[in-house]
Amino acid sequence: SDALSSVAYATEEVLLVLMLAGSSFLYLSVPISLAIIGLLLVVVISYRQTIYEYPNGGGAFVVAKENLGEAAGLTAGASLLIDYVLTVAVSVSAGIAAIVSAIPSLEPHTVTICAVAIAILTFTNLRGLQESATIFSIPTYAFIFSILIMIAVGTFKLLTGEFTHIDPPVIPVQHELTLFLLLRAFSSGCTAMTGVEAVSNGVPVFQHPESKNASITLIVMSAILAVMFFGITYLAHFHGIAPTHSETVLSQLARSIFGTSATYYFIQFTTMSILVLAANTSYTGFPRLASLLAQDRYLPRQLASLGDRLVFSNGILILSALAFALIFMFNARTHALIPLYAVGVFLSFTLSQFGMVIHCLKEKKHA
């Protein structure tokens, strides 16, 4: 859910940056999405190697600490903690934005609704809620199904001539199109790759053979991610969609294809569901990583203590407090939080892959 949910806002982040150069350059979202998918392929190849080399779980923290030293491991650990906090803030903000797009009257209460969502996540995790594969998979599969149906129907309408290209609204030029602006659009869109590392972090939870099953899961998940991301971007271009403050790009696209029908509301509801589910994954990862760092005395020792329900209560409370603070400071605007998100994600990707390079060179030397 963490990886797949990011397609709900990745295309919008690309378009928001390109808007600075005017509406005539929004078409660049299509080649930029292809470049991001190319980078996704590189990351998948790297993490697939990590899965086989670290069958006990090869997150960025473990790989960097073992191959690059303690300082690099702590840097990776810090970036992952940032990533967990931003996952909650971004996912909850984007999830509530999906509902607000469908029900505009809720817009003045966006921050309050986000706070309520975080409070519910906090309470359920403090109570020791155990993740159920069946229950937690339903929103994920529903989201995949709804987006693929939307892409299929939209593509069919294009191929049959039922729908023709619409020019985007005229947007005044605020910034000259430069290489820096293109790279900024690229990096913003790379939020589509967030969560890809989750498979390599949790190899031990897969059924035997663990590494093989984790590898297959990573490939299938990334393939679905690439199809959904490119499909949304491509159709958004042909429907002439540009980001607005009142409605998400995904909502505009679904409304353009299906109208204000039951299918449209189903897409918005499943989008909200998978984004909240993605936020919940941080409530497992953040407290556990914080406890490991606390045991090594790099964080306050209180974070290593289990609460009454055998959960890391202090870590859960700190995660919720930090996520709420970000939502309040940035007024629950997803696009304002994305640059912070990218820092933690890209840093952990880079350290993990660099660590794997060193690991492979050591293995080659000993061979």
PDB file of N, CA, C and O in Angstrom, residues 287 290-291 294-295 300-308 310-315:
ATOM      1  N   PRO A 287       8.315   3.050  15.228  1.00  0.00           N
ATOM      2  CA  PRO A 287       8.637   2.657  16.612  1.00  0.00           C
ATOM      3  C   PRO A 287       9.715   1.579  16.695  1.00  0.00           C
ATOM      4  O   PRO A 287      10.551   1.598  17.607  1.00  0.00           O
ATOM      5  N   ALA A 290      13.108   3.209  15.836  1.00  0.00           N
ATOM      6  CA  ALA A 290      13.473   4.086  16.946  1.00  0.00           C
ATOM      7  C   ALA A 290      13.935   3.273  18.156  1.00  0.00           C
ATOM      8  O   ALA A 290      14.878   3.670  18.861  1.00  0.00           O
ATOM      9  N   SER A 291      13.315   2.116  18.382  1.00  0.00           N
ATOM     10  CA  SER A 291      13.719   1.276  19.519  1.00  0.00           C
ATOM     11  C   SER A 291      15.124   0.710  19.307  1.00  0.00           C
ATOM     12  O   SER A 291      15.908   0.613  20.254  1.00  0.00           O
ATOM     13  N   ALA A 294      17.472   3.440  19.962  1.00  0.00           N
ATOM     14  CA  ALA A 294      17.481   3.740  21.398  1.00  0.00           C
ATOM     15  C   ALA A 294      18.285   2.701  22.171  1.00  0.00           C
ATOM     16  O   ALA A 294      18.978   3.030  23.143  1.00  0.00           O
ATOM     17  N   GLN A 295      18.219   1.443  21.738  1.00  0.00           N
ATOM     18  CA  GLN A 295      18.995   0.386  22.389  1.00  0.00           C
ATOM     19  C   GLN A 295      20.490   0.620  22.240  1.00  0.00           C
ATOM     20  O   GLN A 295      21.274   0.249  23.109  1.00  0.00           O
ATOM     21  N   PRO A 300      16.658   8.613  22.961  1.00  0.00           N
ATOM     22  CA  PRO A 300      16.300   8.410  24.378  1.00  0.00           C
ATOM     23  C   PRO A 300      15.852   6.980  24.651  1.00  0.00           C
ATOM     24  O   PRO A 300      15.117   6.387  23.859  1.00  0.00           O
ATOM     25  N   ARG A 301      16.292   6.424  25.772  1.00  0.00           N
ATOM     26  CA  ARG A 301      16.040   5.017  26.086  1.00  0.00           C
ATOM     27  C   ARG A 301      14.555   4.712  26.255  1.00  0.00           C
ATOM     28  O   ARG A 301      14.136   3.560  26.154  1.00  0.00           O
ATOM     29  N   GLN A 302      13.742   5.761  26.508  1.00  0.00           N
ATOM     30  CA  GLN A 302      12.301   5.528  26.664  1.00  0.00           C
ATOM     31  C   GLN A 302      11.670   4.969  25.382  1.00  0.00           C
ATOM     32  O   GLN A 302      10.633   4.304  25.435  1.00  0.00           O
ATOM     33  N   LEU A 303      12.297   5.218  24.247  1.00  0.00           N
ATOM     34  CA  LEU A 303      11.756   4.740  22.976  1.00  0.00           C
ATOM     35  C   LEU A 303      11.953   3.228  22.806  1.00  0.00           C
ATOM     36  O   LEU A 303      11.359   2.623  21.919  1.00  0.00           O
ATOM     37  N   ALA A 304      12.796   2.627  23.638  1.00  0.00           N
ATOM     38  CA  ALA A 304      13.039   1.189  23.546  1.00  0.00           C
ATOM     39  C   ALA A 304      12.096   0.390  24.440  1.00  0.00           C
ATOM     40  O   ALA A 304      12.102  -0.847  24.409  1.00  0.00           O
ATOM     41  N   SER A 305      11.263   1.086  25.214  1.00  0.00           N
ATOM     42  CA  SER A 305      10.391   0.408  26.186  1.00  0.00           C
ATOM     43  C   SER A 305       9.051   0.050  25.557  1.00  0.00           C
ATOM     44  O   SER A 305       8.443   0.863  24.843  1.00  0.00           O
ATOM     45  N   LEU A 306       8.583  -1.170  25.839  1.00  0.00           N
ATOM     46  CA  LEU A 306       7.264  -1.611  25.389  1.00  0.00           C
ATOM     47  C   LEU A 306       6.204  -1.152  26.376  1.00  0.00           C
ATOM     48  O   LEU A 306       6.423  -1.126  27.586  1.00  0.00           O
ATOM     49  N   GLY A 307       5.035  -0.791  25.842  1.00  0.00           N
ATOM     50  CA  GLY A 307       3.936  -0.359  26.687  1.00  0.00           C
ATOM     51  C   GLY A 307       3.112  -1.538  27.179  1.00  0.00           C
ATOM     52  O   GLY A 307       3.489  -2.705  27.017  1.00  0.00           O
ATOM     53  N   ASP A 308       1.951  -1.237  27.778  1.00  0.00           N
ATOM     54  CA  ASP A 308       1.091  -2.275  28.348  1.00  0.00           C
ATOM     55  C   ASP A 308       0.590  -3.259  27.299  1.00  0.00           C
ATOM     56  O   ASP A 308       0.359  -4.430  27.596  1.00  0.00           O
ATOM     57  N   LEU A 310       2.193  -4.246  24.713  1.00  0.00           N
ATOM     58  CA  LEU A 310       3.372  -4.780  24.014  1.00  0.00           C
ATOM     59  C   LEU A 310       3.625  -4.063  22.697  1.00  0.00           C
ATOM     60  O   LEU A 310       3.997  -4.664  21.688  1.00  0.00           O
ATOM     61  N   VAL A 311       3.399  -2.747  22.685  1.00  0.00           N
ATOM     62  CA  VAL A 311       3.750  -1.905  21.544  1.00  0.00           C
ATOM     63  C   VAL A 311       4.658  -0.792  22.064  1.00  0.00           C
ATOM     64  O   VAL A 311       4.668  -0.474  23.254  1.00  0.00           O
ATOM     65  N   PHE A 312       5.416  -0.196  21.147  1.00  0.00           N
ATOM     66  CA  PHE A 312       6.312   0.893  21.530  1.00  0.00           C
ATOM     67  C   PHE A 312       5.495   2.186  21.599  1.00  0.00           C
ATOM     68  O   PHE A 312       5.483   3.006  20.666  1.00  0.00           O
ATOM     69  N   SER A 313       4.819   2.375  22.717  1.00  0.00           N
ATOM     70  CA  SER A 313       3.859   3.470  22.868  1.00  0.00           C
ATOM     71  C   SER A 313       4.510   4.839  22.665  1.00  0.00           C
ATOM     72  O   SER A 313       3.922   5.720  22.016  1.00  0.00           O
ATOM     73  N   ASN A 314       5.700   5.041  23.231  1.00  0.00           N
ATOM     74  CA  ASN A 314       6.357   6.336  23.114  1.00  0.00           C
ATOM     75  C   ASN A 314       6.682   6.670  21.650  1.00  0.00           C
ATOM     76  O   ASN A 314       6.519   7.809  21.218  1.00  0.00           O
ATOM     77  N   GLY A 315       7.130   5.667  20.898  1.00  0.00           N
ATOM     78  CA  GLY A 315       7.431   5.884  19.487  1.00  0.00           C
ATOM     79  C   GLY A 315       6.179   6.240  18.693  1.00  0.00           C
ATOM     80  O   GLY A 315       6.208   7.110  17.808  1.00  0.00           O
TER      81      GLY A 315
END
